[in-house]
Amino acid sequence: MIGVDDFAPRRRHRRATIATAPGPADASRSRPAERGPPWSPGRANILVPRPPGEGNDVELTGWITTARAVDLPHLRSFTNGRETDRPAVRAGLILPHHNGRTEGVSTRTKRIMRQIHGRARLGLLRHRVLRL
């Protein structure tokens, strides 16, 4: 069963929820589904990052507190990493500056290098990257 919260990639919605059950789905139920804890078995929340804003770091702190209460090893490791680099994570969540274009150019250059492996000379790479 997939429950989507008005999710459409072109509309840039922020969240979708995927819930699975061990047995076959029963559409004839008259009562609404009970909502369990965020990390209950068979349920996954997929969150897409929000645009930068002041409230995001507060929400991250709340999420880290909830994740630590669940006490799953992989989440504990992830939250410890976020706490270790807290100033950089906070800056990424609240500041409007980003290096997306730089990362895109870097990724494109690496893709071209993989495509022309073995034939990569500076002239050919310059031709492919700069499109001269």
Tab-separated table of C-alpha atoms in Angstrom:
chain	number	residue	atom	x	y	z
A	1	MET	CA	0.000	0.000	0.000
A	2	ILE	CA	1.389	3.377	-0.921
A	3	GLY	CA	-0.016	6.488	0.695
A	4	VAL	CA	1.111	9.597	-1.075
A	5	ASP	CA	0.559	13.043	0.394
A	6	ASP	CA	-0.379	14.900	-2.814
A	7	PHE	CA	3.005	13.850	-4.148
A	8	ALA	CA	4.000	14.778	-7.677
A	9	PRO	CA	7.627	15.461	-8.673
A	10	ARG	CA	6.678	18.361	-10.934
A	11	ARG	CA	4.740	20.102	-8.199
A	12	ARG	CA	7.712	19.870	-5.819
A	13	HIS	CA	5.780	18.375	-2.936
A	14	ARG	CA	7.826	17.515	0.085
A	15	ARG	CA	6.836	14.090	1.386
A	16	ALA	CA	5.559	10.640	0.519
A	17	THR	CA	4.862	7.712	2.844
A	18	ILE	CA	5.223	4.082	1.877
A	19	ALA	CA	3.595	1.536	4.183
A	20	THR	CA	3.704	-2.204	3.665
A	21	ALA	CA	1.856	-4.938	5.488
A	22	PRO	CA	2.874	-8.604	5.842
A	23	GLY	CA	-0.502	-9.845	4.538
A	24	PRO	CA	-2.677	-8.965	1.566
A	25	ALA	CA	-4.309	-5.542	1.550
A	26	ASP	CA	-7.934	-5.432	2.660
A	27	ALA	CA	-9.780	-2.539	1.016
A	28	SER	CA	-13.072	-3.402	2.709
A	29	ARG	CA	-12.062	-2.054	6.127
A	30	SER	CA	-14.400	0.609	7.424
A	31	ARG	CA	-12.158	2.015	10.148
A	32	PRO	CA	-9.167	4.232	9.338
A	33	ALA	CA	-5.681	2.764	9.575
A	34	GLU	CA	-3.978	3.231	12.932
A	35	ARG	CA	-0.878	5.324	12.853
A	36	GLY	CA	2.122	3.684	14.507
A	37	PRO	CA	5.495	5.071	15.497
A	38	PRO	CA	7.644	6.482	12.675
A	39	TRP	CA	9.989	3.472	12.690
A	40	SER	CA	7.453	0.683	12.978
A	41	PRO	CA	8.232	-2.443	10.915
A	42	GLY	CA	6.994	-2.247	7.358
A	43	ARG	CA	6.810	1.535	7.245
A	44	ALA	CA	9.241	3.994	5.730
A	45	ASN	CA	9.029	7.763	5.515
A	46	ILE	CA	10.672	9.398	2.561
A	47	LEU	CA	11.437	13.034	3.237
A	48	VAL	CA	12.637	15.491	0.651
A	49	PRO	CA	14.696	18.407	1.994
A	50	ARG	CA	12.864	21.690	2.448
A	51	PRO	CA	14.071	25.044	1.197
A	52	PRO	CA	16.427	26.788	3.626
A	53	GLY	CA	14.707	28.509	6.534
A	54	GLU	CA	15.043	29.296	10.227
A	55	GLY	CA	12.810	26.479	11.527
A	56	ASN	CA	14.682	23.631	9.839
A	57	ASP	CA	17.438	23.322	12.455
A	58	VAL	CA	14.839	23.102	15.249
A	59	GLU	CA	13.023	20.326	13.369
A	60	LEU	CA	16.328	18.498	12.902
A	61	THR	CA	16.965	18.646	16.648
A	62	GLY	CA	13.524	17.153	17.307
A	63	TRP	CA	14.101	14.449	14.708
A	64	ILE	CA	17.489	13.558	16.231
A	65	THR	CA	15.892	13.286	19.696
A	66	THR	CA	13.178	10.977	18.338
A	67	ALA	CA	15.699	8.894	16.381
A	68	ARG	CA	17.871	8.394	19.458
A	69	ALA	CA	14.842	7.317	21.513
A	70	VAL	CA	14.184	4.513	19.011
A	71	ASP	CA	17.774	3.277	19.530
A	72	LEU	CA	18.489	1.695	16.141
A	73	PRO	CA	22.243	1.307	15.495
A	74	HIS	CA	22.258	2.783	11.976
A	75	LEU	CA	20.185	5.791	13.066
A	76	ARG	CA	22.410	6.295	16.116
A	77	SER	CA	25.458	6.404	13.842
A	78	PHE	CA	23.739	8.857	11.483
A	79	THR	CA	22.628	11.173	14.299
A	80	ASN	CA	26.091	11.109	15.889
A	81	GLY	CA	27.540	12.239	12.562
A	82	ARG	CA	25.040	15.107	12.363
A	83	GLU	CA	25.903	16.197	15.902
A	84	THR	CA	29.653	16.043	15.222
A	85	ASP	CA	29.325	18.460	12.322
A	86	ARG	CA	26.451	20.496	13.778
A	87	PRO	CA	27.553	24.007	12.591
A	88	ALA	CA	27.871	22.883	8.964
A	89	VAL	CA	24.548	21.006	9.084
A	90	ARG	CA	22.818	24.053	10.591
A	91	ALA	CA	24.299	26.347	7.937
A	92	GLY	CA	23.106	24.004	5.200
A	93	LEU	CA	19.591	23.990	6.632
A	94	ILE	CA	19.068	27.702	7.204
A	95	LEU	CA	21.313	29.613	4.774
A	96	PRO	CA	20.106	30.244	1.215
A	97	HIS	CA	23.598	29.777	-0.262
A	98	HIS	CA	24.517	26.489	-1.922
A	99	ASN	CA	27.063	25.034	-4.318
A	100	GLY	CA	24.610	23.096	-6.483
A	101	ARG	CA	25.867	24.494	-9.784
A	102	THR	CA	29.472	23.691	-8.889
A	103	GLU	CA	28.528	20.145	-7.910
A	104	GLY	CA	26.601	19.761	-11.163
A	105	VAL	CA	29.602	20.796	-13.255
A	106	SER	CA	31.864	18.479	-11.269
A	107	THR	CA	29.472	15.554	-11.738
A	108	ARG	CA	29.149	16.265	-15.460
A	109	THR	CA	32.939	16.402	-15.877
A	110	LYS	CA	33.353	13.076	-14.067
A	111	ARG	CA	30.655	11.494	-16.255
A	112	ILE	CA	32.420	12.685	-19.409
A	113	MET	CA	35.750	11.353	-18.114
A	114	ARG	CA	34.163	7.925	-17.579
A	115	GLN	CA	32.598	7.980	-21.052
A	116	ILE	CA	35.873	8.747	-22.829
A	117	HIS	CA	38.034	6.462	-20.690
A	118	GLY	CA	41.205	5.512	-22.530
A	119	ARG	CA	40.888	8.314	-25.082
A	120	ALA	CA	40.954	11.149	-22.572
A	121	ARG	CA	43.436	13.776	-23.635
A	122	LEU	CA	43.177	17.374	-22.556
A	123	GLY	CA	42.035	18.541	-26.008
A	124	LEU	CA	39.186	16.020	-26.198
A	125	LEU	CA	38.120	16.696	-22.617
A	126	ARG	CA	38.163	20.460	-23.256
A	127	HIS	CA	36.055	19.910	-26.387
A	128	ARG	CA	33.485	17.791	-24.509
A	129	VAL	CA	33.295	19.976	-21.381
A	130	LEU	CA	33.285	23.396	-23.011
A	131	ARG	CA	31.411	22.185	-26.119
A	132	LEU	CA	33.695	24.101	-28.467
